[in-house]
């Protein structure tokens, strides 16, 4: 994912140069984060230092519940009895959406 985010940042730079527009990466939302591992903490620290102005307020935790829902063609929001990690993931998605609206200059109509 770090490589994808970096490639996206490079692509945005090319678009800005080629079309003379001001464009920037507004939100980076780390997902499928398993904080039981040291690697996850390093991953989060790296994204925070690499994208300090774009990092989301929270990360999306890894959740088997969400993976199972996706296999059924559903989102985390369709789960009737979400697991703790699925609930945390939904909260992270909502917080990220609200942050993105704020960063793009919109208003929240909760």
mmCIF file of N, CA, C and O in Angstrom:
data_model
loop_
_atom_site.group_PDB
_atom_site.id
_atom_site.type_symbol
_atom_site.label_atom_id
_atom_site.label_comp_id
_atom_site.label_asym_id
_atom_site.label_seq_id
_atom_site.Cartn_x
_atom_site.Cartn_y
_atom_site.Cartn_z
ATOM 1 N N UNK A 1 0.809 -1.190 0.000
ATOM 2 C CA UNK A 1 0.000 0.000 0.000
ATOM 3 C C UNK A 1 0.856 1.259 0.000
ATOM 4 O O UNK A 1 0.458 2.258 -0.564
ATOM 5 N N UNK A 2 1.991 1.201 0.649
ATOM 6 C CA UNK A 2 2.877 2.366 0.652
ATOM 7 C C UNK A 2 3.324 2.682 -0.767
ATOM 8 O O UNK A 2 3.396 3.853 -1.157
ATOM 9 N N UNK A 3 3.597 1.652 -1.550
ATOM 10 C CA UNK A 3 4.005 1.865 -2.941
ATOM 11 C C UNK A 3 2.868 2.471 -3.749
ATOM 12 O O UNK A 3 3.094 3.343 -4.592
ATOM 13 N N UNK A 4 1.639 2.040 -3.491
ATOM 14 C CA UNK A 4 0.485 2.598 -4.200
ATOM 15 C C UNK A 4 0.286 4.066 -3.851
ATOM 16 O O UNK A 4 0.019 4.887 -4.728
ATOM 17 N N UNK A 5 0.413 4.400 -2.573
ATOM 18 C CA UNK A 5 0.251 5.792 -2.148
ATOM 19 C C UNK A 5 1.337 6.661 -2.768
ATOM 20 O O UNK A 5 1.063 7.779 -3.220
ATOM 21 N N UNK A 6 2.559 6.154 -2.815
ATOM 22 C CA UNK A 6 3.650 6.917 -3.416
ATOM 23 C C UNK A 6 3.430 7.093 -4.922
ATOM 24 O O UNK A 6 3.655 8.175 -5.468
ATOM 25 N N UNK A 7 2.963 6.040 -5.582
ATOM 26 C CA UNK A 7 2.672 6.133 -7.021
ATOM 27 C C UNK A 7 1.555 7.141 -7.274
ATOM 28 O O UNK A 7 1.613 7.924 -8.231
ATOM 29 N N UNK A 8 0.554 7.136 -6.411
ATOM 30 C CA UNK A 8 -0.536 8.092 -6.553
ATOM 31 C C UNK A 8 -0.016 9.515 -6.385
ATOM 32 O O UNK A 8 -0.374 10.406 -7.154
ATOM 33 N N UNK A 9 0.838 9.724 -5.410
ATOM 34 C CA UNK A 9 1.398 11.059 -5.196
ATOM 35 C C UNK A 9 2.190 11.508 -6.426
ATOM 36 O O UNK A 9 2.087 12.658 -6.851
ATOM 37 N N UNK A 10 2.966 10.606 -7.015
ATOM 38 C CA UNK A 10 3.708 10.945 -8.240
ATOM 39 C C UNK A 10 2.751 11.273 -9.379
ATOM 40 O O UNK A 10 2.958 12.240 -10.125
ATOM 41 N N UNK A 11 1.692 10.470 -9.527
ATOM 42 C CA UNK A 11 0.709 10.718 -10.586
ATOM 43 C C UNK A 11 0.021 12.066 -10.398
ATOM 44 O O UNK A 11 -0.216 12.786 -11.371
ATOM 45 N N UNK A 12 -0.293 12.410 -9.149
ATOM 46 C CA UNK A 12 -0.922 13.705 -8.890
ATOM 47 C C UNK A 12 0.017 14.841 -9.263
ATOM 48 O O UNK A 12 -0.415 15.865 -9.797
ATOM 49 N N UNK A 13 1.309 14.655 -9.007
ATOM 50 C CA UNK A 13 2.296 15.658 -9.406
ATOM 51 C C UNK A 13 2.347 15.828 -10.914
ATOM 52 O O UNK A 13 2.421 16.955 -11.417
ATOM 53 N N UNK A 14 2.278 14.728 -11.643
ATOM 54 C CA UNK A 14 2.278 14.793 -13.116
ATOM 55 C C UNK A 14 1.027 15.495 -13.631
ATOM 56 O O UNK A 14 1.092 16.303 -14.556
ATOM 57 N N UNK A 15 -0.121 15.173 -13.038
ATOM 58 C CA UNK A 15 -1.367 15.815 -13.452
ATOM 59 C C UNK A 15 -1.290 17.317 -13.194
ATOM 60 O O UNK A 15 -1.664 18.121 -14.042
ATOM 61 N N UNK A 16 -0.793 17.687 -12.022
ATOM 62 C CA UNK A 16 -0.663 19.105 -11.686
ATOM 63 C C UNK A 16 0.241 19.820 -12.678
ATOM 64 O O UNK A 16 -0.080 20.922 -13.134
ATOM 65 N N UNK A 17 1.359 19.187 -13.033
ATOM 66 C CA UNK A 17 2.290 19.796 -13.988
ATOM 67 C C UNK A 17 1.700 19.889 -15.381
ATOM 68 O O UNK A 17 1.794 20.918 -16.042
ATOM 69 N N UNK A 18 1.080 18.799 -15.841
ATOM 70 C CA UNK A 18 0.564 18.743 -17.212
ATOM 71 C C UNK A 18 -0.649 19.624 -17.450
ATOM 72 O O UNK A 18 -0.860 20.115 -18.559
ATOM 73 N N UNK A 19 -1.466 19.812 -16.428
ATOM 74 C CA UNK A 19 -2.698 20.574 -16.613
ATOM 75 C C UNK A 19 -2.716 21.894 -15.856
ATOM 76 O O UNK A 19 -3.743 22.568 -15.810
ATOM 77 N N UNK A 20 -1.586 22.245 -15.253
ATOM 78 C CA UNK A 20 -1.454 23.504 -14.524
ATOM 79 C C UNK A 20 -2.588 23.672 -13.504
ATOM 80 O O UNK A 20 -3.267 24.691 -13.457
ATOM 81 N N UNK A 21 -2.790 22.630 -12.719
ATOM 82 C CA UNK A 21 -3.814 22.681 -11.671
ATOM 83 C C UNK A 21 -3.161 22.402 -10.320
ATOM 84 O O UNK A 21 -2.101 21.784 -10.244
ATOM 85 N N UNK A 22 -3.822 22.872 -9.285
ATOM 86 C CA UNK A 22 -3.352 22.622 -7.926
ATOM 87 C C UNK A 22 -4.082 21.384 -7.419
ATOM 88 O O UNK A 22 -5.295 21.416 -7.220
ATOM 89 N N UNK A 23 -3.350 20.297 -7.255
ATOM 90 C CA UNK A 23 -3.959 19.041 -6.840
ATOM 91 C C UNK A 23 -3.052 18.404 -5.793
ATOM 92 O O UNK A 23 -1.840 18.480 -5.890
ATOM 93 N N UNK A 24 -3.675 17.833 -4.773
ATOM 94 C CA UNK A 24 -2.875 17.223 -3.721
ATOM 95 C C UNK A 24 -3.600 16.016 -3.142
ATOM 96 O O UNK A 24 -4.807 15.855 -3.324
ATOM 97 N N UNK A 25 -2.853 15.199 -2.467
ATOM 98 C CA UNK A 25 -3.400 14.027 -1.797
ATOM 99 C C UNK A 25 -4.091 14.506 -0.529
ATOM 100 O O UNK A 25 -3.460 15.069 0.358
ATOM 101 N N UNK A 26 -5.412 14.309 -0.442
ATOM 102 C CA UNK A 26 -6.186 14.856 0.666
ATOM 103 C C UNK A 26 -6.332 13.892 1.836
ATOM 104 O O UNK A 26 -6.474 14.324 2.976
ATOM 105 N N UNK A 27 -6.306 12.578 1.564
ATOM 106 C CA UNK A 27 -6.539 11.638 2.652
ATOM 107 C C UNK A 27 -5.875 10.300 2.352
ATOM 108 O O UNK A 27 -6.042 9.744 1.272
ATOM 109 N N UNK A 28 -5.125 9.826 3.331
ATOM 110 C CA UNK A 28 -4.549 8.486 3.289
ATOM 111 C C UNK A 28 -5.165 7.726 4.457
ATOM 112 O O UNK A 28 -5.040 8.145 5.603
ATOM 113 N N UNK A 29 -5.863 6.640 4.151
ATOM 114 C CA UNK A 29 -6.544 5.854 5.175
ATOM 115 C C UNK A 29 -5.935 4.460 5.234
ATOM 116 O O UNK A 29 -6.258 3.593 4.421
ATOM 117 N N UNK A 30 -5.040 4.232 6.189
ATOM 118 C CA UNK A 30 -4.478 2.886 6.334
ATOM 119 C C UNK A 30 -5.596 1.894 6.683
ATOM 120 O O UNK A 30 -6.466 2.194 7.502
ATOM 121 N N UNK A 31 -5.577 0.741 6.025
ATOM 122 C CA UNK A 31 -6.622 -0.239 6.316
ATOM 123 C C UNK A 31 -6.044 -1.634 6.453
ATOM 124 O O UNK A 31 -4.899 -1.885 6.129
ATOM 125 N N UNK A 32 -6.882 -2.524 6.991
ATOM 126 C CA UNK A 32 -6.491 -3.901 7.286
ATOM 127 C C UNK A 32 -5.289 -3.932 8.232
ATOM 128 O O UNK A 32 -4.377 -4.726 8.080
ATOM 129 N N UNK A 33 -5.300 -3.022 9.215
ATOM 130 C CA UNK A 33 -4.196 -2.903 10.159
ATOM 131 C C UNK A 33 -4.411 -3.876 11.318
ATOM 132 O O UNK A 33 -5.441 -3.832 11.984
ATOM 133 N N UNK A 34 -3.447 -4.742 11.533
ATOM 134 C CA UNK A 34 -3.487 -5.696 12.640
ATOM 135 C C UNK A 34 -2.484 -5.233 13.683
ATOM 136 O O UNK A 34 -1.291 -5.515 13.587
ATOM 137 N N UNK A 35 -2.962 -4.510 14.688
ATOM 138 C CA UNK A 35 -2.058 -3.895 15.659
ATOM 139 C C UNK A 35 -1.458 -4.900 16.635
ATOM 140 O O UNK A 35 -0.702 -4.506 17.521
ATOM 141 N N UNK A 36 -1.762 -6.166 16.459
ATOM 142 C CA UNK A 36 -1.120 -7.185 17.300
ATOM 143 C C UNK A 36 0.312 -7.440 16.837
ATOM 144 O O UNK A 36 1.056 -8.159 17.486
ATOM 145 N N UNK A 37 0.706 -6.828 15.726
ATOM 146 C CA UNK A 37 2.042 -7.052 15.185
ATOM 147 C C UNK A 37 2.879 -5.772 15.271
ATOM 148 O O UNK A 37 2.343 -4.660 15.183
ATOM 149 N N UNK A 38 4.172 -5.929 15.424
ATOM 150 C CA UNK A 38 5.083 -4.784 15.412
ATOM 151 C C UNK A 38 5.103 -4.120 14.040
ATOM 152 O O UNK A 38 5.262 -2.908 13.932
ATOM 153 N N UNK A 39 4.949 -4.940 13.006
ATOM 154 C CA UNK A 39 4.965 -4.420 11.645
ATOM 155 C C UNK A 39 3.852 -3.394 11.435
ATOM 156 O O UNK A 39 4.051 -2.374 10.771
ATOM 157 N N UNK A 40 2.697 -3.651 12.024
ATOM 158 C CA UNK A 40 1.576 -2.717 11.881
ATOM 159 C C UNK A 40 1.910 -1.367 12.491
ATOM 160 O O UNK A 40 1.593 -0.319 11.908
ATOM 161 N N UNK A 41 2.535 -1.373 13.642
ATOM 162 C CA UNK A 41 2.914 -0.109 14.275
ATOM 163 C C UNK A 41 3.927 0.639 13.417
ATOM 164 O O UNK A 41 3.846 1.855 13.266
ATOM 165 N N UNK A 42 4.878 -0.084 12.840
ATOM 166 C CA UNK A 42 5.859 0.538 11.950
ATOM 167 C C UNK A 42 5.171 1.109 10.709
ATOM 168 O O UNK A 42 5.514 2.198 10.247
ATOM 169 N N UNK A 43 4.220 0.368 10.184
ATOM 170 C CA UNK A 43 3.440 0.763 9.016
ATOM 171 C C UNK A 43 2.698 2.066 9.301
ATOM 172 O O UNK A 43 2.752 3.019 8.522
ATOM 173 N N UNK A 44 2.026 2.142 10.449
ATOM 174 C CA UNK A 44 1.288 3.347 10.807
ATOM 175 C C UNK A 44 2.226 4.525 11.021
ATOM 176 O O UNK A 44 1.944 5.638 10.564
ATOM 177 N N UNK A 45 3.339 4.295 11.699
ATOM 178 C CA UNK A 45 4.317 5.362 11.928
ATOM 179 C C UNK A 45 4.875 5.883 10.611
ATOM 180 O O UNK A 45 5.041 7.096 10.416
ATOM 181 N N UNK A 46 5.157 4.973 9.687
ATOM 182 C CA UNK A 46 5.708 5.364 8.386
ATOM 183 C C UNK A 46 4.717 6.208 7.599
ATOM 184 O O UNK A 46 5.087 7.230 7.012
ATOM 185 N N UNK A 47 3.444 5.800 7.590
ATOM 186 C CA UNK A 47 2.439 6.588 6.868
ATOM 187 C C UNK A 47 2.248 7.954 7.513
ATOM 188 O O UNK A 47 2.093 8.953 6.814
ATOM 189 N N UNK A 48 2.273 8.004 8.826
ATOM 190 C CA UNK A 48 2.087 9.287 9.508
ATOM 191 C C UNK A 48 3.239 10.240 9.209
ATOM 192 O O UNK A 48 3.025 11.440 9.019
ATOM 193 N N UNK A 49 4.462 9.722 9.156
ATOM 194 C CA UNK A 49 5.590 10.609 8.867
ATOM 195 C C UNK A 49 5.688 10.944 7.377
ATOM 196 O O UNK A 49 6.100 12.046 7.018
ATOM 197 N N UNK A 50 5.266 10.029 6.514
ATOM 198 C CA UNK A 50 5.338 10.271 5.070
ATOM 199 C C UNK A 50 4.208 11.179 4.566
ATOM 200 O O UNK A 50 4.381 11.938 3.622
ATOM 201 N N UNK A 51 3.042 11.095 5.191
ATOM 202 C CA UNK A 51 1.866 11.861 4.750
ATOM 203 C C UNK A 51 1.242 12.615 5.930
ATOM 204 O O UNK A 51 0.063 12.427 6.249
ATOM 205 N N UNK A 52 2.000 13.472 6.602
ATOM 206 C CA UNK A 52 1.488 14.121 7.815
ATOM 207 C C UNK A 52 0.245 14.978 7.580
ATOM 208 O O UNK A 52 -0.594 15.101 8.469
ATOM 209 N N UNK A 53 0.119 15.558 6.406
ATOM 210 C CA UNK A 53 -1.033 16.419 6.127
ATOM 211 C C UNK A 53 -2.212 15.659 5.540
ATOM 212 O O UNK A 53 -3.295 16.228 5.378
ATOM 213 N N UNK A 54 -2.013 14.380 5.207
ATOM 214 C CA UNK A 54 -3.081 13.623 4.563
ATOM 215 C C UNK A 54 -3.565 12.427 5.371
ATOM 216 O O UNK A 54 -4.606 11.860 5.063
ATOM 217 N N UNK A 55 -2.843 12.066 6.419
ATOM 218 C CA UNK A 55 -3.200 10.861 7.159
ATOM 219 C C UNK A 55 -4.578 11.027 7.803
ATOM 220 O O UNK A 55 -4.929 12.096 8.288
ATOM 221 N N UNK A 56 -5.356 9.967 7.771
ATOM 222 C CA UNK A 56 -6.689 9.967 8.372
ATOM 223 C C UNK A 56 -6.576 10.009 9.891
ATOM 224 O O UNK A 56 -5.538 9.653 10.452
ATOM 225 N N UNK A 57 -7.647 10.405 10.584
ATOM 226 C CA UNK A 57 -7.586 10.491 12.036
ATOM 227 C C UNK A 57 -7.464 9.127 12.717
ATOM 228 O O UNK A 57 -7.025 9.043 13.864
ATOM 229 N N UNK A 58 -7.839 8.083 12.041
ATOM 230 C CA UNK A 58 -7.754 6.739 12.603
ATOM 231 C C UNK A 58 -7.476 5.773 11.456
ATOM 232 O O UNK A 58 -7.554 6.139 10.288
ATOM 233 N N UNK A 59 -7.161 4.543 11.784
ATOM 234 C CA UNK A 59 -6.918 3.517 10.775
ATOM 235 C C UNK A 59 -8.067 2.509 10.819
ATOM 236 O O UNK A 59 -8.818 2.436 11.788
ATOM 237 N N UNK A 60 -8.180 1.729 9.747
ATOM 238 C CA UNK A 60 -9.192 0.677 9.687
ATOM 239 C C UNK A 60 -8.529 -0.623 10.128
ATOM 240 O O UNK A 60 -7.580 -1.076 9.499
ATOM 241 N N UNK A 61 -9.020 -1.208 11.218
ATOM 242 C CA UNK A 61 -8.402 -2.449 11.691
ATOM 243 C C UNK A 61 -8.746 -3.627 10.793
ATOM 244 O O UNK A 61 -9.780 -3.623 10.100
ATOM 245 N N UNK A 62 -7.888 -4.629 10.809
ATOM 246 C CA UNK A 62 -8.191 -5.867 10.096
ATOM 247 C C UNK A 62 -9.383 -6.514 10.792
ATOM 248 O O UNK A 62 -9.442 -6.574 12.018
ATOM 249 N N UNK A 63 -10.332 -7.001 10.014
ATOM 250 C CA UNK A 63 -11.512 -7.650 10.577
ATOM 251 C C UNK A 63 -11.945 -8.800 9.678
ATOM 252 O O UNK A 63 -12.296 -8.585 8.514
ATOM 253 N N UNK A 64 -11.923 -9.990 10.222
ATOM 254 C CA UNK A 64 -12.414 -11.145 9.476
ATOM 255 C C UNK A 64 -13.899 -10.974 9.158
ATOM 256 O O UNK A 64 -14.371 -11.401 8.117
ATOM 257 N N UNK A 65 -14.614 -10.333 10.044
ATOM 258 C CA UNK A 65 -16.034 -10.069 9.851
ATOM 259 C C UNK A 65 -16.264 -9.267 8.565
ATOM 260 O O UNK A 65 -17.155 -9.566 7.774
ATOM 261 N N UNK A 66 -15.434 -8.265 8.342
ATOM 262 C CA UNK A 66 -15.560 -7.443 7.133
ATOM 263 C C UNK A 66 -15.178 -8.257 5.905
ATOM 264 O O UNK A 66 -15.826 -8.175 4.859
ATOM 265 N N UNK A 67 -14.153 -9.046 6.036
ATOM 266 C CA UNK A 67 -13.742 -9.886 4.913
ATOM 267 C C UNK A 67 -14.860 -10.854 4.526
ATOM 268 O O UNK A 67 -15.160 -11.038 3.348
ATOM 269 N N UNK A 68 -15.500 -11.447 5.515
ATOM 270 C CA UNK A 68 -16.614 -12.359 5.248
ATOM 271 C C UNK A 68 -17.774 -11.617 4.585
ATOM 272 O O UNK A 68 -18.407 -12.135 3.661
ATOM 273 N N UNK A 69 -18.050 -10.398 5.061
ATOM 274 C CA UNK A 69 -19.122 -9.604 4.469
ATOM 275 C C UNK A 69 -18.798 -9.285 3.004
ATOM 276 O O UNK A 69 -19.670 -9.393 2.133
ATOM 277 N N UNK A 70 -17.553 -8.912 2.734
ATOM 278 C CA UNK A 70 -17.141 -8.608 1.361
ATOM 279 C C UNK A 70 -17.301 -9.830 0.457
ATOM 280 O O UNK A 70 -17.718 -9.704 -0.697
ATOM 281 N N UNK A 71 -16.986 -10.996 0.985
ATOM 282 C CA UNK A 71 -17.162 -12.228 0.207
ATOM 283 C C UNK A 71 -18.630 -12.457 -0.156
ATOM 284 O O UNK A 71 -18.934 -13.095 -1.152
ATOM 285 N N UNK A 72 -19.528 -11.931 0.673
ATOM 286 C CA UNK A 72 -20.972 -12.041 0.409
ATOM 287 C C UNK A 72 -21.483 -10.851 -0.392
ATOM 288 O O UNK A 72 -22.691 -10.716 -0.611
ATOM 289 N N UNK A 73 -20.583 -9.943 -0.780
ATOM 290 C CA UNK A 73 -20.976 -8.771 -1.555
ATOM 291 C C UNK A 73 -21.556 -7.654 -0.706
ATOM 292 O O UNK A 73 -22.290 -6.813 -1.214
ATOM 293 N N UNK A 74 -21.222 -7.631 0.586
ATOM 294 C CA UNK A 74 -21.729 -6.610 1.490
ATOM 295 C C UNK A 74 -20.589 -5.718 1.975
ATOM 296 O O UNK A 74 -19.427 -6.068 1.835
ATOM 297 N N UNK A 75 -20.968 -4.615 2.575
ATOM 298 C CA UNK A 75 -19.978 -3.760 3.224
ATOM 299 C C UNK A 75 -20.061 -3.967 4.733
ATOM 300 O O UNK A 75 -20.991 -4.612 5.233
ATOM 301 N N UNK A 76 -19.152 -3.362 5.442
ATOM 302 C CA UNK A 76 -19.155 -3.436 6.906
ATOM 303 C C UNK A 76 -20.432 -2.834 7.479
ATOM 304 O O UNK A 76 -20.882 -3.221 8.555
ATOM 305 N N UNK A 77 -21.026 -1.918 6.762
ATOM 306 C CA UNK A 77 -22.227 -1.245 7.248
ATOM 307 C C UNK A 77 -23.477 -2.111 7.129
ATOM 308 O O UNK A 77 -24.498 -1.801 7.730
ATOM 309 N N UNK A 78 -23.399 -3.194 6.372
ATOM 310 C CA UNK A 78 -24.546 -4.092 6.226
ATOM 311 C C UNK A 78 -24.596 -5.155 7.316
ATOM 312 O O UNK A 78 -25.592 -5.863 7.437
ATOM 313 N N UNK A 79 -23.555 -5.271 8.109
ATOM 314 C CA UNK A 79 -23.504 -6.297 9.148
ATOM 315 C C UNK A 79 -24.519 -5.993 10.251
ATOM 316 O O UNK A 79 -24.520 -4.905 10.809
ATOM 317 N N UNK A 80 -25.360 -6.961 10.548
ATOM 318 C CA UNK A 80 -26.371 -6.767 11.593
ATOM 319 C C UNK A 80 -25.770 -6.859 12.992
ATOM 320 O O UNK A 80 -26.185 -6.150 13.902
ATOM 321 N N UNK A 81 -24.813 -7.755 13.181
ATOM 322 C CA UNK A 81 -24.147 -7.910 14.469
ATOM 323 C C UNK A 81 -22.637 -7.885 14.248
ATOM 324 O O UNK A 81 -21.976 -8.915 14.305
ATOM 325 N N UNK A 82 -22.103 -6.689 14.004
ATOM 326 C CA UNK A 82 -20.666 -6.604 13.702
ATOM 327 C C UNK A 82 -19.802 -6.940 14.916
ATOM 328 O O UNK A 82 -20.180 -6.683 16.056
ATOM 329 N N UNK A 83 -18.655 -7.496 14.631
ATOM 330 C CA UNK A 83 -17.668 -7.761 15.675
ATOM 331 C C UNK A 83 -17.106 -6.425 16.161
ATOM 332 O O UNK A 83 -17.351 -5.378 15.565
ATOM 333 N N UNK A 84 -16.331 -6.484 17.213
ATOM 334 C CA UNK A 84 -15.708 -5.275 17.748
ATOM 335 C C UNK A 84 -14.824 -4.613 16.691
ATOM 336 O O UNK A 84 -14.866 -3.393 16.511
ATOM 337 N N UNK A 85 -14.035 -5.417 15.981
ATOM 338 C CA UNK A 85 -13.153 -4.822 14.962
ATOM 339 C C UNK A 85 -13.966 -4.271 13.796
ATOM 340 O O UNK A 85 -13.597 -3.246 13.224
ATOM 341 N N UNK A 86 -15.060 -4.907 13.454
ATOM 342 C CA UNK A 86 -15.903 -4.386 12.370
ATOM 343 C C UNK A 86 -16.541 -3.060 12.783
ATOM 344 O O UNK A 86 -16.639 -2.131 11.979
ATOM 345 N N UNK A 87 -16.958 -2.959 14.037
ATOM 346 C CA UNK A 87 -17.509 -1.688 14.527
ATOM 347 C C UNK A 87 -16.445 -0.593 14.499
ATOM 348 O O UNK A 87 -16.705 0.534 14.074
ATOM 349 N N UNK A 88 -15.228 -0.938 14.927
ATOM 350 C CA UNK A 88 -14.136 0.040 14.888
ATOM 351 C C UNK A 88 -13.829 0.457 13.456
ATOM 352 O O UNK A 88 -13.535 1.617 13.178
ATOM 353 N N UNK A 89 -13.886 -0.499 12.536
ATOM 354 C CA UNK A 89 -13.638 -0.194 11.126
ATOM 355 C C UNK A 89 -14.696 0.773 10.600
ATOM 356 O O UNK A 89 -14.369 1.753 9.924
ATOM 357 N N UNK A 90 -15.953 0.506 10.926
ATOM 358 C CA UNK A 90 -17.023 1.398 10.474
ATOM 359 C C UNK A 90 -16.816 2.807 11.030
ATOM 360 O O UNK A 90 -16.980 3.790 10.305
ATOM 361 N N UNK A 91 -16.436 2.903 12.295
ATOM 362 C CA UNK A 91 -16.176 4.214 12.901
ATOM 363 C C UNK A 91 -15.021 4.917 12.195
ATOM 364 O O UNK A 91 -15.068 6.129 11.966
ATOM 365 N N UNK A 92 -13.983 4.159 11.840
ATOM 366 C CA UNK A 92 -12.828 4.745 11.140
ATOM 367 C C UNK A 92 -13.224 5.237 9.751
ATOM 368 O O UNK A 92 -12.793 6.316 9.324
ATOM 369 N N UNK A 93 -14.047 4.462 9.036
ATOM 370 C CA UNK A 93 -14.516 4.889 7.711
ATOM 371 C C UNK A 93 -15.333 6.179 7.818
ATOM 372 O O UNK A 93 -15.156 7.106 7.022
ATOM 373 N N UNK A 94 -16.227 6.247 8.805
ATOM 374 C CA UNK A 94 -17.053 7.441 8.975
ATOM 375 C C UNK A 94 -16.209 8.652 9.353
ATOM 376 O O UNK A 94 -16.418 9.753 8.826
ATOM 377 N N UNK A 95 -15.248 8.466 10.249
ATOM 378 C CA UNK A 95 -14.363 9.566 10.636
ATOM 379 C C UNK A 95 -13.532 10.033 9.443
ATOM 380 O O UNK A 95 -13.334 11.238 9.248
ATOM 381 N N UNK A 96 -13.080 9.099 8.635
ATOM 382 C CA UNK A 96 -12.289 9.453 7.455
ATOM 383 C C UNK A 96 -13.137 10.236 6.455
ATOM 384 O O UNK A 96 -12.670 11.223 5.872
ATOM 385 N N UNK A 97 -14.376 9.807 6.261
ATOM 386 C CA UNK A 97 -15.263 10.515 5.336
ATOM 387 C C UNK A 97 -15.511 11.948 5.813
ATOM 388 O O UNK A 97 -15.472 12.892 5.020
ATOM 389 N N UNK A 98 -15.741 12.102 7.113
ATOM 390 C CA UNK A 98 -15.972 13.430 7.666
ATOM 391 C C UNK A 98 -14.722 14.297 7.513
ATOM 392 O O UNK A 98 -14.812 15.471 7.143
ATOM 393 N N UNK A 99 -13.564 13.717 7.779
ATOM 394 C CA UNK A 99 -12.303 14.445 7.624
ATOM 395 C C UNK A 99 -12.091 14.868 6.178
ATOM 396 O O UNK A 99 -11.682 16.000 5.908
ATOM 397 N N UNK A 100 -12.392 13.974 5.249
ATOM 398 C CA UNK A 100 -12.215 14.300 3.837
ATOM 399 C C UNK A 100 -13.124 15.455 3.423
ATOM 400 O O UNK A 100 -12.682 16.377 2.732
ATOM 401 N N UNK A 101 -14.367 15.431 3.866
ATOM 402 C CA UNK A 101 -15.286 16.524 3.550
ATOM 403 C C UNK A 101 -14.740 17.842 4.095
ATOM 404 O O UNK A 101 -14.744 18.859 3.406
ATOM 405 N N UNK A 102 -14.242 17.818 5.334
ATOM 406 C CA UNK A 102 -13.673 19.032 5.932
ATOM 407 C C UNK A 102 -12.460 19.512 5.140
ATOM 408 O O UNK A 102 -12.311 20.706 4.880
ATOM 409 N N UNK A 103 -11.587 18.575 4.766
ATOM 410 C CA UNK A 103 -10.364 18.958 4.040
ATOM 411 C C UNK A 103 -10.668 19.501 2.653
ATOM 412 O O UNK A 103 -9.918 20.316 2.120
ATOM 413 N N UNK A 104 -11.760 19.058 2.093
ATOM 414 C CA UNK A 104 -12.129 19.538 0.762
ATOM 415 C C UNK A 104 -12.982 20.802 0.820
ATOM 416 O O UNK A 104 -13.440 21.292 -0.197
ATOM 417 N N UNK A 105 -13.214 21.283 2.059
ATOM 418 C CA UNK A 105 -13.927 22.552 2.222
ATOM 419 C C UNK A 105 -15.426 22.422 2.252
ATOM 420 O O UNK A 105 -16.126 23.407 2.118
ATOM 421 N N UNK A 106 -15.929 21.216 2.422
ATOM 422 C CA UNK A 106 -17.369 21.024 2.483
ATOM 423 C C UNK A 106 -17.878 21.153 3.895
ATOM 424 O O UNK A 106 -17.146 21.415 4.842
ATOM 425 N N UNK A 107 -19.169 20.984 4.025
ATOM 426 C CA UNK A 107 -19.803 21.034 5.338
ATOM 427 C C UNK A 107 -20.339 19.673 5.684
ATOM 428 O O UNK A 107 -20.765 18.915 4.821
ATOM 429 N N UNK A 108 -20.346 19.377 6.976
ATOM 430 C CA UNK A 108 -20.892 18.105 7.457
ATOM 431 C C UNK A 108 -22.359 18.294 7.813
ATOM 432 O O UNK A 108 -22.712 19.245 8.507
ATOM 433 N N UNK A 109 -23.187 17.425 7.303
ATOM 434 C CA UNK A 109 -24.618 17.469 7.592
ATOM 435 C C UNK A 109 -25.015 16.165 8.238
ATOM 436 O O UNK A 109 -25.685 15.331 7.650
ATOM 437 N N UNK A 110 -24.521 15.928 9.482
ATOM 438 C CA UNK A 110 -24.711 14.683 10.192
ATOM 439 C C UNK A 110 -26.096 14.437 10.565
ATOM 440 O O UNK A 110 -26.697 13.534 10.823
#
